[in-house]
Coordinates of C-alpha atoms and ligand atoms in Angstrom, one line a residue:
M1029 CA -0.1 -9.6 3.1
C1030 CA 1.8 -11.5 5.8
G1031 CA 5.0 -10.2 7.2
I1032 CA 8.2 -12.3 7.3
V1033 CA 11.5 -11.6 9.0
G1034 CA 14.7 -13.6 9.5
Y1035 CA 18.0 -13.2 11.3
V1036 CA 21.3 -15.0 11.3
G1037 CA 24.4 -13.7 13.1
S1038 CA 25.9 -13.5 16.5
R1039 CA 23.2 -11.7 18.4
D1040 CA 20.2 -13.2 20.2
A1041 CA 17.7 -13.6 17.3
T1042 CA 14.4 -13.4 19.4
P1043 CA 14.3 -9.7 20.2
L1044 CA 15.5 -8.8 16.7
L1045 CA 12.7 -10.9 15.2
V1046 CA 10.1 -9.5 17.5
N1047 CA 11.1 -5.9 16.7
G1048 CA 11.1 -6.7 13.0
L1049 CA 7.6 -8.1 13.3
R1050 CA 6.5 -5.0 15.2
R1051 CA 7.5 -2.9 12.2
L1052 CA 5.6 -5.3 9.9
E1053 CA 2.5 -5.8 11.9
Y1054 CA 0.6 -3.6 9.5
R1055 CA 0.9 -6.4 7.0
G1056 CA -1.3 -8.8 9.0
Y1057 CA -2.3 -9.2 12.6
D1058 CA -4.3 -12.5 12.8
S1059 CA -1.4 -14.3 14.5
A1060 CA 2.3 -14.2 15.0
G1061 CA 5.2 -16.6 15.6
V1062 CA 8.9 -17.2 15.7
A1063 CA 11.2 -20.2 15.2
I1064 CA 14.6 -20.1 16.7
Q1065 CA 17.6 -22.5 16.3
E1066 CA 18.7 -23.2 19.8
N1067 CA 21.3 -25.7 21.0
G1068 CA 21.0 -27.9 18.0
G1069 CA 17.2 -27.9 18.2
L1070 CA 14.3 -25.8 17.0
E1071 CA 12.1 -23.8 19.4
I1072 CA 8.8 -22.4 18.2
R1073 CA 6.5 -19.8 19.9
R1074 CA 3.2 -18.8 18.3
A1075 CA 0.1 -16.9 19.4
E1076 CA -3.3 -16.0 17.9
G1077 CA -4.0 -12.3 17.5
K1078 CA -1.7 -9.4 17.7
L1079 CA 2.0 -9.4 18.2
D1080 CA 1.6 -8.5 21.9
N1081 CA 0.1 -11.9 22.5
L1082 CA 3.3 -13.5 21.1
V1083 CA 5.4 -11.2 23.3
R1084 CA 3.5 -12.5 26.3
V1085 CA 4.0 -16.1 25.3
I1086 CA 7.7 -15.5 24.8
A1087 CA 7.9 -13.8 28.3
E1088 CA 6.3 -16.9 29.8
R1089 CA 8.6 -19.3 27.9
P1090 CA 11.7 -17.5 26.8
L1091 CA 13.9 -18.7 24.0
S1092 CA 17.1 -17.6 22.5
G1093 CA 19.4 -18.5 19.6
R1094 CA 21.6 -17.0 16.9
S1095 CA 19.3 -17.5 14.0
G1096 CA 15.6 -17.6 13.4
I1097 CA 12.5 -16.6 11.4
G1098 CA 9.3 -14.8 12.3
H1099 CA 5.9 -14.2 10.8
T1100 CA 2.9 -12.1 11.3
R1101 CA -0.2 -13.5 9.5
W1102 CA -3.1 -12.2 7.5
A1103 CA -5.2 -15.4 7.3
T1104 CA -6.1 -16.9 3.9
H1105 CA -6.3 -20.7 4.3
G1106 CA -7.4 -21.7 7.8
R1107 CA -8.9 -19.4 10.4
P1108 CA -6.8 -17.2 12.7
S1109 CA -5.6 -19.5 15.5
E1110 CA -2.4 -20.6 17.2
Q1111 CA -2.6 -23.9 15.4
N1112 CA -2.6 -22.1 12.0
A1113 CA 0.0 -19.5 13.0
H1114 CA 3.4 -19.7 11.2
P1115 CA 6.1 -21.0 11.5
H1116 CA 5.0 -24.5 10.5
V1117 CA 7.2 -27.4 11.1
D1118 CA 7.8 -30.9 9.6
C1119 CA 7.0 -34.2 11.4
G1120 CA 10.3 -34.1 13.4
A1121 CA 10.0 -30.4 14.2
V1122 CA 13.5 -29.8 12.9
T1123 CA 12.6 -27.6 9.9
A1124 CA 10.4 -24.6 9.9
V1125 CA 8.8 -22.5 7.2
I1126 CA 7.1 -19.1 7.0
H1127 CA 5.0 -18.0 4.0
N1128 CA 3.3 -15.0 2.5
G1129 CA 0.9 -15.8 -0.3
I1130 CA -1.3 -18.7 -1.4
I1131 CA -0.3 -22.1 -2.6
E1132 CA -3.1 -23.0 -5.0
N1133 CA -2.3 -26.7 -5.5
F1134 CA -1.7 -27.6 -1.9
H1135 CA -4.5 -30.2 -1.9
D1136 CA -2.8 -32.0 -4.7
L1137 CA 0.5 -31.9 -3.0
K1138 CA -0.8 -32.9 0.4
A1139 CA -2.6 -36.1 -0.6
P1140 CA 0.6 -38.1 -1.4
L1141 CA 2.3 -36.7 1.7
V1142 CA -0.5 -37.9 4.0
E1143 CA -0.4 -41.3 2.3
A1144 CA 3.3 -41.4 3.0
G1145 CA 2.6 -40.9 6.7
H1146 CA 3.3 -37.2 7.2
R1147 CA 1.3 -35.8 10.1
F1148 CA -0.3 -32.3 9.5
S1149 CA -1.2 -30.1 12.4
S1150 CA -2.7 -27.1 10.7
E1151 CA -5.4 -26.2 8.2
T1152 CA -3.0 -24.0 6.2
D1153 CA -1.8 -24.3 2.6
T1154 CA 1.7 -23.5 3.9
E1155 CA 2.4 -26.7 5.9
V1156 CA 2.6 -28.8 2.9
V1157 CA 5.8 -27.1 1.9
V1158 CA 7.7 -28.0 5.0
H1159 CA 6.8 -31.6 4.6
L1160 CA 8.0 -31.6 1.1
V1161 CA 11.3 -30.1 2.2
E1162 CA 11.5 -32.7 5.0
Q1163 CA 11.5 -35.5 2.3
E1164 CA 14.3 -33.8 0.4
L1165 CA 16.4 -33.3 3.6
A1166 CA 15.9 -36.9 4.4
Q1167 CA 17.8 -37.7 1.2
G1168 CA 20.8 -35.8 2.6
R1169 CA 20.3 -32.6 0.6
T1170 CA 21.2 -29.2 2.0
L1171 CA 18.3 -26.8 2.8
D1172 CA 18.8 -24.7 -0.4
E1173 CA 19.0 -27.8 -2.6
A1174 CA 15.8 -29.1 -0.9
A1175 CA 14.1 -25.8 -1.5
L1176 CA 15.2 -25.7 -5.1
R1177 CA 13.6 -29.1 -5.7
V1178 CA 10.4 -28.3 -3.8
L1179 CA 9.6 -24.7 -4.8
P1180 CA 9.1 -25.4 -8.5
Q1181 CA 6.2 -27.7 -7.6
L1182 CA 4.2 -24.9 -6.0
E1183 CA 1.5 -23.1 -7.9
G1184 CA 0.3 -19.7 -6.8
A1185 CA 1.9 -16.9 -5.0
A1186 CA 4.5 -17.2 -2.4
A1187 CA 7.4 -15.6 -0.6
L1188 CA 8.9 -18.2 1.8
A1189 CA 11.7 -18.6 4.3
F1190 CA 13.1 -21.8 5.9
I1191 CA 15.4 -22.8 8.7
S1192 CA 16.5 -26.3 9.6
V1193 CA 18.6 -27.8 12.3
K1194 CA 19.7 -30.2 9.6
D1195 CA 21.5 -27.3 7.9
P1196 CA 22.1 -24.8 10.7
G1197 CA 23.2 -21.2 10.6
K1198 CA 21.4 -20.6 7.3
I1199 CA 18.1 -19.1 6.2
V1200 CA 16.8 -20.0 2.7
A1201 CA 14.3 -17.4 1.4
A1202 CA 12.6 -17.4 -2.0
R1203 CA 10.1 -15.4 -4.0
I1204 CA 8.0 -17.5 -6.3
S1205 CA 5.8 -14.9 -8.0
N1206 CA 4.9 -11.2 -7.9
A1207 CA 3.1 -11.7 -4.6
G1208 CA 5.2 -11.0 -1.6
A1209 CA 8.5 -9.1 -1.6
V1210 CA 11.7 -10.6 0.0
I1211 CA 14.4 -8.2 0.9
V1212 CA 17.8 -9.2 2.1
G1213 CA 19.7 -6.9 4.5
Y1214 CA 23.5 -6.9 5.0
G1215 CA 25.0 -6.2 8.4
E1216 CA 28.5 -6.7 9.8
G1217 CA 28.8 -10.4 10.5
E1218 CA 25.0 -10.8 10.3
S1219 CA 22.3 -10.9 7.7
F1220 CA 18.6 -10.3 7.7
I1221 CA 15.5 -11.0 5.6
A1222 CA 12.2 -9.2 5.6
S1223 CA 9.2 -8.5 3.5
D1224 CA 9.4 -4.8 3.9
I1225 CA 12.1 -2.2 4.3
P1226 CA 11.0 -0.7 7.7
A1227 CA 11.8 -4.1 9.4
L1228 CA 15.5 -3.7 8.5
L1229 CA 16.2 0.0 8.8
E1230 CA 17.2 -0.4 12.4
H1231 CA 20.1 -2.6 11.4
T1232 CA 21.1 -1.7 7.9
R1233 CA 20.5 0.4 4.8
R1234 CA 22.2 -2.0 2.5
M1235 CA 19.6 -4.2 0.9
S1236 CA 18.9 -6.4 -2.1
F1237 CA 15.5 -7.3 -3.5
L1238 CA 14.6 -10.7 -4.8
D1239 CA 12.9 -10.9 -8.1
P1240 CA 10.2 -13.5 -8.7
G1241 CA 11.8 -16.9 -9.4
E1242 CA 14.8 -16.3 -7.2
L1243 CA 16.2 -17.8 -4.0
A1244 CA 18.6 -16.5 -1.4
V1245 CA 20.9 -18.5 0.8
V1246 CA 21.5 -16.3 3.8
T1247 CA 24.3 -16.9 6.3
A1248 CA 26.0 -14.6 8.9
T1249 CA 28.9 -14.0 6.6
G1250 CA 27.2 -13.5 3.3
V1251 CA 24.3 -14.1 0.9
T1252 CA 24.2 -15.9 -2.4
F1253 CA 21.4 -15.9 -4.9
R1254 CA 20.1 -18.6 -7.2
R1255 CA 17.5 -19.0 -9.9
L1256 CA 14.6 -21.3 -8.9
E1257 CA 14.2 -22.5 -12.4
D1258 CA 17.6 -24.2 -12.7
G1259 CA 19.6 -23.3 -9.6
A1260 CA 22.0 -21.0 -11.6
P1261 CA 23.7 -18.3 -9.6
V1262 CA 22.4 -14.8 -9.8
E1263 CA 24.3 -11.5 -9.3
K1264 CA 22.3 -9.0 -7.3
A1265 CA 22.9 -5.3 -6.8
V1266 CA 23.1 -4.0 -3.3
Q1267 CA 21.0 -0.8 -2.9
D1268 CA 21.5 1.9 -0.4
I1269 CA 18.1 2.8 1.1
Q1270 CA 17.6 6.4 2.0
W1271 CA 14.6 6.1 4.4
D1272 CA 15.5 6.7 8.0
L1273 CA 14.2 5.0 11.1
V1274 CA 12.6 8.1 12.6
S1275 CA 10.2 8.4 9.6
A1276 CA 9.2 4.8 10.3
A1277 CA 8.4 5.4 14.0
K1278 CA 5.3 7.0 15.6
S1279 CA 7.3 10.0 17.0
G1280 CA 4.8 10.9 19.8
Y1281 CA 1.7 10.7 17.7
K1282 CA -1.1 8.4 19.0
H1283 CA -1.2 6.6 15.7
F1284 CA 0.9 6.3 12.5
M1285 CA -2.1 7.6 10.5
L1286 CA -2.2 10.9 12.4
K1287 CA 1.6 11.3 12.1
E1288 CA 1.4 10.6 8.4
I1289 CA -1.3 13.1 7.9
Y1290 CA 0.8 15.7 9.6
E1291 CA 3.8 14.9 7.5
Q1292 CA 2.1 16.1 4.3
P1293 CA 3.5 19.6 4.1
R1294 CA 7.0 18.0 4.1
V1295 CA 5.9 15.3 1.6
V1296 CA 4.5 17.8 -0.8
S1297 CA 7.7 20.0 -0.6
D1298 CA 9.8 16.9 -1.2
T1299 CA 7.6 16.0 -4.2
L1300 CA 8.1 19.4 -5.8
I1301 CA 11.8 19.9 -5.1
G1302 CA 14.0 19.6 -8.1
R1303 CA 11.1 18.9 -10.5
V1304 CA 10.9 22.2 -12.2
E1305 CA 13.7 23.4 -14.4
R1306 CA 14.7 26.9 -13.3
E1307 CA 15.4 28.4 -16.8
S1308 CA 12.6 26.9 -18.8
G1309 CA 9.9 26.5 -16.1
R1310 CA 9.3 23.0 -17.4
V1311 CA 8.5 20.1 -15.2
A1312 CA 11.2 17.4 -15.4
F1313 CA 11.3 14.1 -13.5
D1314 CA 14.8 13.1 -12.5
D1315 CA 13.8 9.6 -11.3
D1316 CA 13.7 6.9 -13.9
L1317 CA 11.5 8.6 -16.5
K1318 CA 13.0 7.9 -19.8
L1319 CA 10.0 8.9 -22.0
T1320 CA 11.4 11.1 -24.8
D1321 CA 9.6 14.2 -26.0
A1322 CA 8.9 12.4 -29.3
Q1323 CA 7.3 9.5 -27.4
V1324 CA 5.2 12.0 -25.3
K1325 CA 4.0 13.7 -28.4
G1326 CA 3.1 10.3 -30.0
L1327 CA 1.0 9.1 -27.0
R1328 CA -2.5 8.1 -28.2
R1329 CA -4.0 6.8 -25.0
L1330 CA -3.3 6.4 -21.3
T1331 CA -4.7 3.7 -19.0
L1332 CA -4.3 4.4 -15.3
L1333 CA -4.4 1.5 -12.9
G1334 CA -4.7 1.5 -9.1
C1335 CA -6.5 -0.4 -6.3
G1336 CA -8.5 1.2 -3.6
T1337 CA -7.1 4.6 -2.7
A1338 CA -4.5 4.4 -5.4
G1339 CA -7.5 3.9 -7.8
Y1340 CA -9.1 7.2 -6.7
A1341 CA -5.7 8.9 -7.3
A1342 CA -5.8 7.3 -10.8
L1343 CA -9.2 8.9 -11.4
A1344 CA -8.0 12.3 -10.4
G1345 CA -5.0 11.7 -12.7
K1346 CA -7.4 11.1 -15.6
Y1347 CA -9.2 14.4 -15.0
L1348 CA -5.8 16.2 -14.8
I1349 CA -4.2 14.7 -17.8
E1350 CA -7.3 15.1 -20.0
R1351 CA -7.6 18.7 -19.0
L1352 CA -4.0 19.7 -19.4
A1353 CA -2.5 17.4 -22.0
R1354 CA -5.7 16.4 -24.0
I1355 CA -4.8 12.7 -24.1
P1356 CA -7.7 10.3 -23.7
C1357 CA -7.4 8.4 -20.5
D1358 CA -9.2 5.4 -19.0
V1359 CA -9.1 4.3 -15.4
E1360 CA -9.1 0.6 -14.7
I1361 CA -9.6 -1.6 -11.7
P1362 CA -6.5 -3.8 -11.9
S1363 CA -8.3 -7.0 -10.8
E1364 CA -10.8 -6.5 -13.6
Y1365 CA -8.4 -5.3 -16.2
R1366 CA -6.3 -8.4 -15.9
Y1367 CA -9.1 -10.9 -16.7
R1368 CA -11.3 -9.1 -19.2
E1369 CA -9.1 -9.3 -22.3
P1370 CA -8.3 -5.6 -22.5
V1371 CA -7.3 -3.9 -25.7
V1372 CA -3.9 -2.2 -25.9
V1373 CA -3.4 0.1 -28.9
P1374 CA 0.0 1.2 -30.3
D1375 CA 1.5 4.2 -28.5
Q1376 CA -0.5 3.5 -25.4
L1377 CA 1.0 4.2 -22.0
V1378 CA -0.2 2.3 -19.0
V1379 CA 0.3 4.1 -15.7
A1380 CA 0.2 2.1 -12.5
L1381 CA -0.2 3.9 -9.1
T1382 CA 0.8 1.9 -6.1
Q1383 CA 2.2 3.0 -2.7
S1384 CA 3.7 -0.4 -1.9
G1385 CA 4.6 -1.4 -5.4
E1386 CA 3.6 -4.9 -4.3
T1387 CA -0.2 -5.0 -4.8
V1388 CA -0.6 -8.2 -6.7
D1389 CA -3.7 -7.2 -8.6
T1390 CA -1.9 -4.1 -9.9
L1391 CA 1.3 -6.1 -10.8
A1392 CA -0.8 -8.7 -12.7
A1393 CA -2.6 -5.9 -14.6
M1394 CA 0.7 -4.3 -15.5
Q1395 CA 2.0 -7.6 -16.7
E1396 CA -1.0 -8.1 -18.9
A1397 CA -0.5 -4.6 -20.4
K1398 CA 3.1 -5.3 -21.0
R1399 CA 2.3 -8.7 -22.6
Q1400 CA 0.2 -6.8 -25.1
G1401 CA 3.0 -4.3 -25.8
A1402 CA 2.1 -1.3 -23.7
R1403 CA 4.8 0.9 -22.3
L1404 CA 4.6 0.9 -18.4
L1405 CA 5.1 3.9 -16.1
S1406 CA 4.6 3.5 -12.4
F1407 CA 4.2 5.9 -9.6
V1408 CA 5.6 4.1 -6.6
N1409 CA 6.6 4.9 -3.0
V1410 CA 8.6 1.8 -2.1
M1411 CA 12.0 1.7 -3.7
G1412 CA 13.0 -1.5 -5.3
S1413 CA 9.5 -2.9 -5.2
Q1414 CA 8.2 -5.2 -7.9
A1415 CA 6.2 -2.5 -9.7
T1416 CA 9.5 -0.6 -10.2
R1417 CA 11.1 -3.6 -11.8
L1418 CA 8.2 -4.3 -14.2
S1419 CA 8.1 -0.7 -15.4
D1420 CA 9.8 1.0 -18.2
D1421 CA 9.6 4.3 -16.4
V1422 CA 9.2 5.0 -12.6
I1423 CA 8.2 8.2 -10.8
Y1424 CA 9.0 7.7 -7.1
L1425 CA 6.6 9.3 -4.6
H1426 CA 8.6 11.0 -2.0
A1427 CA 6.3 10.2 0.9
G1428 CA 8.7 8.2 3.1
P1429 CA 7.5 5.0 4.8
E1430 CA 3.8 4.8 5.1
I1431 CA 3.0 2.4 8.0
S1432 CA -0.7 2.9 8.7
V1433 CA -2.9 0.6 6.7
A1434 CA -4.9 3.6 5.7
S1435 CA -3.1 5.5 3.0
T1436 CA -3.0 9.3 3.4
K1437 CA 0.3 10.9 2.6
A1438 CA 1.0 8.6 -0.3
Y1439 CA -2.4 9.5 -1.7
T1440 CA -1.5 13.2 -1.5
A1441 CA 1.9 12.5 -3.0
M1442 CA 0.2 10.7 -5.9
L1443 CA -2.1 13.6 -6.5
V1444 CA 0.7 16.1 -6.6
D1445 CA 2.9 13.9 -8.8
L1446 CA 0.0 13.4 -11.2
Y1447 CA -0.6 17.1 -11.3
L1448 CA 3.1 17.6 -12.2
F1449 CA 2.9 14.8 -14.7
A1450 CA -0.1 16.3 -16.4
I1451 CA 1.8 19.7 -16.6
F1452 CA 4.8 17.8 -17.9
L1453 CA 2.7 16.2 -20.7
G1454 CA 0.9 19.4 -21.5
Q1455 CA 4.2 21.3 -21.8
R1456 CA 5.7 18.7 -24.2
R1457 CA 2.6 18.3 -26.3
G1458 CA 2.0 22.0 -26.6
T1459 CA -1.4 21.9 -25.0
L1460 CA -0.4 24.1 -22.0
G1461 CA 0.8 27.6 -22.4
K1462 CA 3.8 29.0 -20.5
E1463 CA 1.8 31.4 -18.4
K1464 CA -0.8 28.9 -17.3
A1465 CA 1.9 26.4 -16.5
A1466 CA 3.8 29.0 -14.4
K1467 CA 0.6 29.8 -12.5
L1468 CA -0.2 26.1 -11.9
L1469 CA 3.3 25.5 -10.6
A1470 CA 3.3 28.6 -8.4
D1471 CA 0.1 27.2 -6.8
A1472 CA 1.8 23.9 -6.2
F1473 CA 4.7 25.5 -4.4
H1474 CA 2.2 27.3 -2.1
L1475 CA 0.4 24.0 -1.3
P1476 CA 2.5 23.0 1.8
T1477 CA 1.6 26.4 3.4
L1478 CA -2.1 25.8 2.8
I1479 CA -1.9 22.2 4.1
D1480 CA -0.2 23.6 7.2
A1481 CA -3.1 26.0 7.7
L1482 CA -5.7 23.3 7.2
L1483 CA -4.1 21.1 9.7
Q1484 CA -4.8 23.9 12.3
E1485 CA -8.5 23.0 11.8
E1486 CA -8.0 19.5 13.3
P1487 CA -9.8 20.3 16.7
R1488 CA -12.8 21.4 14.7
I1489 CA -12.8 18.3 12.6
R1490 CA -12.4 16.2 15.6
A1491 CA -15.4 17.8 17.3
L1492 CA -17.4 17.2 14.1
A1493 CA -16.3 13.5 14.0
Y1494 CA -17.3 13.1 17.7
R1495 CA -20.8 14.6 16.9
Y1496 CA -21.4 12.2 14.1
H1497 CA -19.4 9.1 15.1
Q1498 CA -22.5 7.0 15.8
A1499 CA -24.1 7.4 12.4
R1500 CA -24.5 4.1 10.6
D1501 CA -24.4 5.5 7.1
F1502 CA -22.7 8.4 5.4
L1503 CA -22.9 9.8 1.9
F1504 CA -20.0 11.7 0.2
L1505 CA -20.8 13.9 -2.8
G1506 CA -18.3 15.6 -5.2
R1507 CA -18.1 16.7 -8.7
G1508 CA -15.3 17.2 -11.2
M1509 CA -11.9 17.2 -9.7
N1510 CA -13.4 16.4 -6.3
Y1511 CA -15.5 13.4 -7.4
P1512 CA -12.5 11.2 -6.7
T1513 CA -12.1 13.0 -3.3
A1514 CA -15.7 12.0 -2.4
L1515 CA -14.9 8.3 -3.3
E1516 CA -11.7 8.5 -1.2
G1517 CA -13.5 10.1 1.8
A1518 CA -16.1 7.3 1.8
H1519 CA -13.4 4.7 1.4
K1520 CA -11.4 5.9 4.3
L1521 CA -14.4 6.1 6.6
K1522 CA -15.5 2.6 5.8
E1523 CA -12.0 1.2 6.2
L1524 CA -11.4 2.8 9.6
S1525 CA -14.8 3.3 11.3
Y1526 CA -16.6 0.2 9.9
S1527 CA -19.6 2.4 9.1
H1528 CA -21.3 2.1 5.7
A1529 CA -20.3 5.1 3.5
E1530 CA -20.9 5.7 -0.1
G1531 CA -19.2 8.1 -2.4
T1532 CA -20.8 9.3 -5.6
A1533 CA -20.7 11.9 -8.3
A1534 CA -23.3 14.4 -7.1
G1535 CA -25.0 14.4 -10.5
E1536 CA -25.8 10.8 -10.0
M1537 CA -28.0 11.4 -6.9
K1538 CA -31.2 11.9 -8.8
H1539 CA -30.7 8.5 -10.6
G1540 CA -31.2 6.5 -7.4
I1541 CA -29.2 7.6 -4.4
N1542 CA -31.7 10.3 -3.4
A1543 CA -33.8 7.4 -2.1
L1544 CA -31.3 7.0 0.8
I1545 CA -31.7 10.5 2.1
D1546 CA -33.5 11.1 5.4
E1547 CA -32.8 12.9 8.6
S1548 CA -30.4 10.2 9.9
L1549 CA -28.0 10.5 6.9
P1550 CA -25.0 12.8 7.2
V1551 CA -24.1 13.9 3.7
V1552 CA -20.6 15.2 3.2
A1553 CA -20.7 17.6 0.2
I1554 CA -17.5 18.9 -1.3
A1555 CA -18.7 22.3 -2.5
L1556 CA -15.6 24.4 -3.3
Q1557 CA -15.9 27.6 -5.4
D1558 CA -14.8 26.0 -8.7
S1559 CA -16.4 25.3 -12.0
T1560 CA -18.9 22.8 -10.4
Y1561 CA -19.9 25.1 -7.5
R1562 CA -23.4 26.1 -8.7
K1563 CA -24.3 22.5 -9.4
M1564 CA -23.0 21.4 -6.0
R1565 CA -25.1 24.1 -4.3
S1566 CA -28.1 22.7 -6.1
N1567 CA -27.3 19.2 -4.9
I1568 CA -27.0 20.4 -1.3
Q1569 CA -30.5 22.0 -1.7
E1570 CA -31.8 18.6 -2.8
V1571 CA -30.4 16.9 0.2
R1572 CA -31.8 19.5 2.6
A1573 CA -35.2 19.3 0.9
R1574 CA -35.2 15.7 2.0
A1575 CA -34.1 16.4 5.5
G1576 CA -30.6 15.1 5.1
V1577 CA -27.8 16.5 7.3
V1578 CA -25.3 18.4 5.2
I1579 CA -21.6 18.7 6.2
A1580 CA -20.1 21.0 3.5
L1581 CA -16.5 21.5 2.6
A1582 CA -16.5 25.1 1.5
S1583 CA -13.9 27.5 0.2
D1584 CA -12.5 30.0 2.6
G1585 CA -14.4 33.3 2.2
D1586 CA -17.5 31.7 0.6
E1587 CA -20.3 33.6 2.4
E1588 CA -23.1 32.4 0.2
I1589 CA -22.9 28.9 1.7
E1590 CA -23.5 30.2 5.3
G1591 CA -26.9 28.9 6.4
Q1592 CA -27.1 26.4 3.6
A1593 CA -25.4 23.6 5.5
D1594 CA -25.6 22.1 9.0
E1595 CA -21.8 22.1 9.3
I1596 CA -19.2 23.9 7.3
V1597 CA -15.5 23.0 7.1
R1598 CA -13.4 25.6 5.5
V1599 CA -10.8 24.7 2.9
P1600 CA -8.1 27.2 1.8
D1601 CA -8.3 28.5 -1.8
T1602 CA -6.2 27.1 -4.5
N1603 CA -6.8 26.3 -8.2
E1604 CA -9.4 23.7 -9.0
L1605 CA -6.9 21.1 -10.3
L1606 CA -4.9 21.1 -7.1
S1607 CA -7.9 21.3 -4.8
P1608 CA -8.2 17.5 -4.2
A1609 CA -4.9 17.6 -2.4
L1610 CA -6.4 20.0 0.2
A1611 CA -10.0 18.8 0.3
V1612 CA -9.0 15.2 1.1
L1613 CA -7.3 16.3 4.3
P1614 CA -10.4 17.1 6.4
L1615 CA -11.9 13.8 5.2
H1616 CA -8.9 11.8 6.3
L1617 CA -9.0 13.5 9.7
F1618 CA -12.7 13.0 9.9
A1619 CA -12.4 9.2 9.3
Y1620 CA -9.4 9.1 11.7
H1621 CA -11.4 10.7 14.6
V1622 CA -14.6 8.8 14.0
A1623 CA -12.6 5.5 14.1
D1624 CA -10.6 6.6 17.2
R1625 CA -13.8 7.8 19.0
R1626 CA -15.3 4.4 18.3
G1627 CA -12.3 2.7 19.9
N1628 CA -11.2 1.0 16.7
D1629 CA -7.7 0.1 15.9
V1630 CA -6.9 3.0 13.6
D1631 CA -3.6 1.8 12.2
Q1632 CA -4.6 -1.8 11.8
P1633 CA -8.3 -2.0 10.8
R1634 CA -10.0 -5.4 11.0
N1635 CA -9.7 -7.8 8.1
L1636 CA -7.2 -5.5 6.2
A1637 CA -3.5 -5.4 5.6
K1638 CA -1.1 -2.8 4.1
S1639 CA 0.4 -4.7 1.2
V1640 CA -2.3 -6.8 -0.5
T1641 CA -0.2 -9.6 -2.0
V1642 CA -3.0 -12.0 -2.6
E1643 CA -5.6 -11.9 -5.4
Ligands
AGP1856 C1 -5.9 2.7 1.5 O1 -6.3 3.3 2.6 C2 -6.1 1.2 1.5 N1 -5.5 0.6 2.6 C3 -6.0 0.5 0.2 O2 -7.1 0.8 -0.6 C4 -4.7 0.7 -0.7 O3 -4.7 2.0 -1.2 C5 -4.7 -0.3 -1.8 O4 -4.7 -1.6 -1.3 C6 -3.6 -0.1 -2.8 O5 -2.3 -0.2 -2.2 P1 -1.0 0.2 -3.0 O6 -1.1 1.7 -3.2 O7 0.1 -0.2 -2.1 O8 -1.0 -0.6 -4.3

């Protein structure tokens, strides 16, 4: 969850590191710090809280040098404080480490170090590593040799980077497990490391990605890679990353979240482009989908995995695939799947949904499925991420960088990609006729226009959010295809506004949830004119009969609903299977404006981080 950056070259490292951290702040914002090699010594600046606090500290006590490492923290071991902020240094303050992840055996490693006289100055698990490296450097080893001896002793999850005045002009970076990406960027006479692509885009598009169990020795003139297990050299491909810097910037919007919501017409167009064969009208994925027609026909079961918002997309995927391709699907919470001894049957496809491709629960669940022989397909936004490496097949989301902690455009991209995937499966399995497929695809190509139209409703949704922003609890109701939308609407509101919100299948209300309803409870009911419309209308009546306040999402042109709800938000018409990609938009905007009205930090909600790389 933490962000790490590093630079070695001929420029002043401090502003480069601070800018890199600025682009990674969404990964954690409990504290930040930098370590710079300066005139044969090591200078450290750290501050509790957001990056701006570190910027102030640096302004008061400037530092400069040609190489350094920086960190933005999401606290796990040790409360957020300056003392626990990274980088951590050894007893002589000549070697520094930054770390993303958790070292589970740090107590065991620390005891002998304390006995040997090492002085610890933080409550973190991380500090133990730099003292272990200190011991190795004292034996005259280079920084990479020291790291190669220390890192195999660590249990748990870690991406780490070191610098040391004992081995200057070098950063040693390593990835121990799935948790925490390490990316190396290649410049002209300079090199970079970072835990995410946006931190490097300003400087280079040429990048390599460390696999778990690998170490990089990074100098201004080049980078070499070694295997942690035995130190053997590793050849790594250099990838050309297509994302541009503009898409990783706020571009005049107040928050990244709002910008990312407004990018959705473009995201949907990019998702559709090139994915329908002109002659045959069949969906085809040109990414890394190697599933043959015979394999598709032989599929017996699909298991869809995703955490949080990606999990709600997975649920929508189940509804789509079962409807169009008639394959039984389960949706699994990855952190449960991994530990509950799941059963994998022959010809089972496990489908992972993950924006970052680095969510450790999802990766672990994928590994468990793979261990049991399942074929793995992932829908991933971030190129080169670990999920793409674990998978047999990859469908890339064409959402571009998503910076806001709250996922919006990646969710929509997942929905549209799953819709295409369900059509793809249906076409190959013969469960979906040509005419119906053509109609479904025509609707998809019309979606960007409808999203554009819906975005025009933002002022009305903002007014609604301002009217209800003080409510303590909310209920979100949906059925069928828009049951996952109700879950996602509640999730976003909780995440951003810190209000309690519950999403449920409307049919479940009578089994307990009705007890919550009174005149203080706003109930958001997704009541589009689809196959569940009549049932939703009845549920709305039930809420009104108990004095609840109804905010209805209704189809354009639905006159029957007039007078049946306290508030009505209109959603343009499309087919039922595609409607979640539209219905979610007002809910995302509602959550955004409630949070903004409350004065919350929309892009960086408290206690959360973008890439969840701890269990
Ligand atoms: C979404 O708004 C959340 N921040 C969170 O639920 C997120 O979707 C989840 O952590 C999964 O992330 P991933 O898609 O990168 O795997």
